[in-house]
PDB file of C-alpha atoms in Angstrom:
ATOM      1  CA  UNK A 152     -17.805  -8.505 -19.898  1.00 92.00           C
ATOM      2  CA  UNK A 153     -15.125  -5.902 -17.776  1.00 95.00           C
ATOM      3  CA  UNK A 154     -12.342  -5.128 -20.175  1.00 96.00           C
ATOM      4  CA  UNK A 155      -9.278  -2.965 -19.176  1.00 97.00           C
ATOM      5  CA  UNK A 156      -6.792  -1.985 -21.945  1.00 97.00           C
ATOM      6  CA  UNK A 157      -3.648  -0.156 -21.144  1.00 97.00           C
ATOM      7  CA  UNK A 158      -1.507   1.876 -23.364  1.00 97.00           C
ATOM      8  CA  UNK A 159       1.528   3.827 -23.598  1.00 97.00           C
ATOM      9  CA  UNK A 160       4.114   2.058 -22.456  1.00 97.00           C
ATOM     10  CA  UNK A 161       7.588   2.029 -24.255  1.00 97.00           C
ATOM     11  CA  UNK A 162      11.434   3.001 -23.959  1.00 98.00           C
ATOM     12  CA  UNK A 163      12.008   6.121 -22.284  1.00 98.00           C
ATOM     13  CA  UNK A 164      15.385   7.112 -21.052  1.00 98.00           C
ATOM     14  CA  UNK A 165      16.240   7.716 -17.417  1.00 98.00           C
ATOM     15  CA  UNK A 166      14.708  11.242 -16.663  1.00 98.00           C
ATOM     16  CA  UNK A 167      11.817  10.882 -19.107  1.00 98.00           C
ATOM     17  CA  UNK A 168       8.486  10.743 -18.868  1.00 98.00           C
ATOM     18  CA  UNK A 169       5.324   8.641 -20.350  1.00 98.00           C
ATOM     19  CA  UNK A 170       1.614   8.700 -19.794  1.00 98.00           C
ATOM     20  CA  UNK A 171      -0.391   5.688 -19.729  1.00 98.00           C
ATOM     21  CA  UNK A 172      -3.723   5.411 -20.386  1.00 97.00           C
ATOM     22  CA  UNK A 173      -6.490   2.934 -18.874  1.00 97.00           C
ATOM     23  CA  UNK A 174      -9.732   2.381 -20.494  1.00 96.00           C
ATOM     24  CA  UNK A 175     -12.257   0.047 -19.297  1.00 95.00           C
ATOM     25  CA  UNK A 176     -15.439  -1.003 -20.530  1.00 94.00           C
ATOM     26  CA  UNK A 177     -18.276  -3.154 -19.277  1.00 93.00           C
ATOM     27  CA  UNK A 178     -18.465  -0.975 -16.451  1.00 91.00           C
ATOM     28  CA  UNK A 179     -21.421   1.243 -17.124  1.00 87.00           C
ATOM     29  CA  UNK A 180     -23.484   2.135 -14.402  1.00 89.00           C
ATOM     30  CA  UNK A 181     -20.736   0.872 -11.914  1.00 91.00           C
ATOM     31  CA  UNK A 182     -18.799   3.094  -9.961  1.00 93.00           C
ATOM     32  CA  UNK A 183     -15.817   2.007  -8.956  1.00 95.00           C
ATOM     33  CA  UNK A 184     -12.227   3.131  -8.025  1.00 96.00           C
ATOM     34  CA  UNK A 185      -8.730   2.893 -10.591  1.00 97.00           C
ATOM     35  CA  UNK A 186      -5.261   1.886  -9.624  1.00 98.00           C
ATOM     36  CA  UNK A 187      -1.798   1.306 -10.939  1.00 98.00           C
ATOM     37  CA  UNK A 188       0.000  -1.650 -10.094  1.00 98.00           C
ATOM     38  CA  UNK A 189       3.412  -2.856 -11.591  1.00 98.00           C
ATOM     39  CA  UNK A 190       5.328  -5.698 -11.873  1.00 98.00           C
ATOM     40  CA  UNK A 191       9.163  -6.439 -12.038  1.00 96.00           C
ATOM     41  CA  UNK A 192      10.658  -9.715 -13.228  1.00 92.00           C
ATOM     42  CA  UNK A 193      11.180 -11.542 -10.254  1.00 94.00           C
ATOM     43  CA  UNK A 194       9.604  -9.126  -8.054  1.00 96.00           C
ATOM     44  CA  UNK A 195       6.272  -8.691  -6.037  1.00 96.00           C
ATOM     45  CA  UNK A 196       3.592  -6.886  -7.687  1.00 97.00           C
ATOM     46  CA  UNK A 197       3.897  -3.705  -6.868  1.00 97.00           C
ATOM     47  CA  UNK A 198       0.765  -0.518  -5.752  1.00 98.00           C
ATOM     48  CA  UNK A 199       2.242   2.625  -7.954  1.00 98.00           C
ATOM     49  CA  UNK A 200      -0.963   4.870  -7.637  1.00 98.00           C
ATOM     50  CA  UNK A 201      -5.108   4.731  -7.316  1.00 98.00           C
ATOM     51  CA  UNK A 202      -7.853   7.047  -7.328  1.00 97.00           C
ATOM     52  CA  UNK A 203     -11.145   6.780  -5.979  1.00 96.00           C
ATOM     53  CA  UNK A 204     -14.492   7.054  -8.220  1.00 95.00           C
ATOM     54  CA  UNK A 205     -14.714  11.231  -7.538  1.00 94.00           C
ATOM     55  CA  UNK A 206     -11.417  11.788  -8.620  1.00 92.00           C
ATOM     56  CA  UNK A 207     -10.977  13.578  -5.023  1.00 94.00           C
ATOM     57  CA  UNK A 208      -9.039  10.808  -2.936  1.00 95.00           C
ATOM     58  CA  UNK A 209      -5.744   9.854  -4.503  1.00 97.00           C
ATOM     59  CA  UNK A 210      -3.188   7.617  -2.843  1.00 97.00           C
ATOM     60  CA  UNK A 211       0.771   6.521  -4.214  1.00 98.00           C
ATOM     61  CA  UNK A 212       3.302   4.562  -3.606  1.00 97.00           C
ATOM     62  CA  UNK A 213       6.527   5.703  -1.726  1.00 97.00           C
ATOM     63  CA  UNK A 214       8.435   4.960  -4.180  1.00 96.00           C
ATOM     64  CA  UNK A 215       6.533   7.011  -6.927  1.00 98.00           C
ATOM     65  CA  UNK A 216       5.650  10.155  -4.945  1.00 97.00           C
ATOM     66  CA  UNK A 217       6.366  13.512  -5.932  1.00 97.00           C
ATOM     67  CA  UNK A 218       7.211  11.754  -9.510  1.00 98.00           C
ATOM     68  CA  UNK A 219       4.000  10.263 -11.069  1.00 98.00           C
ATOM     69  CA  UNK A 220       0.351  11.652 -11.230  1.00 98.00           C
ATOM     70  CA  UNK A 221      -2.978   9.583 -11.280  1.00 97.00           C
ATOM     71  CA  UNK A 222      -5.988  11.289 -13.312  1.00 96.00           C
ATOM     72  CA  UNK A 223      -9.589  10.548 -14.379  1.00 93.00           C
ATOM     73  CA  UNK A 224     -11.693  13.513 -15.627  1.00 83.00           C
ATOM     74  CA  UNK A 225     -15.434  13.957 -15.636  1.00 80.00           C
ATOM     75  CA  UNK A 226     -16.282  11.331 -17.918  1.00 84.00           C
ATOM     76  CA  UNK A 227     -14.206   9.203 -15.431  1.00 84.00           C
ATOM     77  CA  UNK A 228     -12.759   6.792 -18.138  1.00 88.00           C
ATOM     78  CA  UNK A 229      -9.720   7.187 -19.250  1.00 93.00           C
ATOM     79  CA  UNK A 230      -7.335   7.273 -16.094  1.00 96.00           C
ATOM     80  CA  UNK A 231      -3.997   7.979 -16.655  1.00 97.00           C
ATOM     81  CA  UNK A 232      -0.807   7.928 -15.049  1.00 98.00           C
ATOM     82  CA  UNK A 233       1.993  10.397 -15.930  1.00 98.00           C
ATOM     83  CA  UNK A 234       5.270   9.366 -14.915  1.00 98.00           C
ATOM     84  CA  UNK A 235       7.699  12.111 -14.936  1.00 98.00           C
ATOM     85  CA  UNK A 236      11.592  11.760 -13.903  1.00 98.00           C
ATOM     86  CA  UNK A 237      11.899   8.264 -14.608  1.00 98.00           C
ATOM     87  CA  UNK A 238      14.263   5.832 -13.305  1.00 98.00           C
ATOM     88  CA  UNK A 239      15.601   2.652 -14.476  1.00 97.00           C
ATOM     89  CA  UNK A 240      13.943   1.109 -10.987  1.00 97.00           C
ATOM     90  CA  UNK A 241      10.705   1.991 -12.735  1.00 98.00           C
ATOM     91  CA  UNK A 242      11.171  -0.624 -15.558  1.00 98.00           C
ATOM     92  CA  UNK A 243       7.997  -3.056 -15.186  1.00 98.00           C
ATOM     93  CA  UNK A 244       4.917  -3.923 -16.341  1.00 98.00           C
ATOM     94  CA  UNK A 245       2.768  -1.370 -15.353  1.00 98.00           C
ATOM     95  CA  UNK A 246      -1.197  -3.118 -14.527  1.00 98.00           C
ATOM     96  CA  UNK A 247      -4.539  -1.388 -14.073  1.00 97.00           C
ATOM     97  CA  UNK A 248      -7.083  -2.311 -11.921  1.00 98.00           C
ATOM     98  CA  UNK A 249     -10.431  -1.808 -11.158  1.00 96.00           C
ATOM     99  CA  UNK A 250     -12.477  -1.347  -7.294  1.00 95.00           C
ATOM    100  CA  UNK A 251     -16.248  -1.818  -8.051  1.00 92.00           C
ATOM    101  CA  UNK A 252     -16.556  -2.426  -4.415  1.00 92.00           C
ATOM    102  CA  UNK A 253     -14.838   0.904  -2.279  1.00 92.00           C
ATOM    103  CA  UNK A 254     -15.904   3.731  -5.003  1.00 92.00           C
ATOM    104  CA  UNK A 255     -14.652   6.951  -2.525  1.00 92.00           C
ATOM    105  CA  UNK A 256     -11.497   5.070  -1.596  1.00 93.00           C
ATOM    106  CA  UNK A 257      -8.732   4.047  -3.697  1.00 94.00           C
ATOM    107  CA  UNK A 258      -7.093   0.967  -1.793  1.00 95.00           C
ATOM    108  CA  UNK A 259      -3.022  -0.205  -2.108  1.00 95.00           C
ATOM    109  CA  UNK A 260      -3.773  -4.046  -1.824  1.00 96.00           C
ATOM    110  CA  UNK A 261      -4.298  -5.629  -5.100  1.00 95.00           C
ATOM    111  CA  UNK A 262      -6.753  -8.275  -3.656  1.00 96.00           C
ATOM    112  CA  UNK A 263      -8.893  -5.255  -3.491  1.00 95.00           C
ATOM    113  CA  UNK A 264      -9.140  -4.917  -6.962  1.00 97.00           C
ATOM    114  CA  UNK A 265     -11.877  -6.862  -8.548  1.00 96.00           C
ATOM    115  CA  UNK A 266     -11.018  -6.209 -12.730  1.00 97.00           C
ATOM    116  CA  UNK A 267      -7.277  -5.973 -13.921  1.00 98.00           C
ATOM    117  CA  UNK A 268      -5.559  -5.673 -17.426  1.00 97.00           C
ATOM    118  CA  UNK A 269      -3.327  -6.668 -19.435  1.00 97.00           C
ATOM    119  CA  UNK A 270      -0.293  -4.970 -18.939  1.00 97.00           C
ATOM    120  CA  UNK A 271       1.859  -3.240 -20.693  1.00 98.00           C
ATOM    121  CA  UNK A 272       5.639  -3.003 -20.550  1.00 98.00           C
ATOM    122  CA  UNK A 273       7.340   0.370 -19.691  1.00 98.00           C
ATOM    123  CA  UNK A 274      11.419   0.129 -19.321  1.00 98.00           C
ATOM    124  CA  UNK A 275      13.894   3.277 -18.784  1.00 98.00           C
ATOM    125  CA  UNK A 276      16.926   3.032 -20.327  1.00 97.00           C
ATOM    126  CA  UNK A 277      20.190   4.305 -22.076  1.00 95.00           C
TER     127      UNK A 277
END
């Protein structure tokens, strides 16, 4: 059974940062490509970042860029997302998700994305 937990979301204040963390399990042997996705009350779901299965192809949302990072190192599980100079427009539920099917390219449409978790809630404020 696919299991993705998040982690590290909380209150930051605007300008702050916070890393989140996604670990999945019940994919071994699989290889598969990681994104971030968020969600705002009353709001579309939103891509934030992804990465593909090599760590080498990395895509964001235009909203995010030149703020946040996407990560996985060698071992490929965790993947992280730092999110530095945050802004109150960032409050959400922040989603991973996982791509079993495109492994060397991280896709921006959430129907791509086979495995998602839980969620958890990040919110910037003073």
């Amino acid at each position: 059974q696919v299991q993705l937990v998040e982690s590290g979301g909380g209150l930051v204040q605007p300008g702050g940062s916070l890393r989140l963390s996604c670990v999945a399990s019940g994919l071994t042997g699989t290889t598969y490509s990681m994104a971030w996705f968020r969600q705002a009350p009353g709001k579309e779901r939103e891509f934030v970042a992804g990465i593909n299965w090599y760590g080498d192809n990395v895509k964001f949302g235009n909203s995010v860029k030149g703020r946040f990072a996407i990560s996985r190192d060698s071992s490929k599980n965790p993947v992280y997302l730092q999110m530095n100079s945050l802004k109150p427009e960032d409050t959400a539920t922040y989603y991973c998700a996982a791509d079993p099917t495109h492994e060397a390219v991280a896709m921006s449409q959430s129907y791509e994305y086979e495995y998602w978790g839980q969620g958890t809630q990040v919110t910037v404020s003073s």
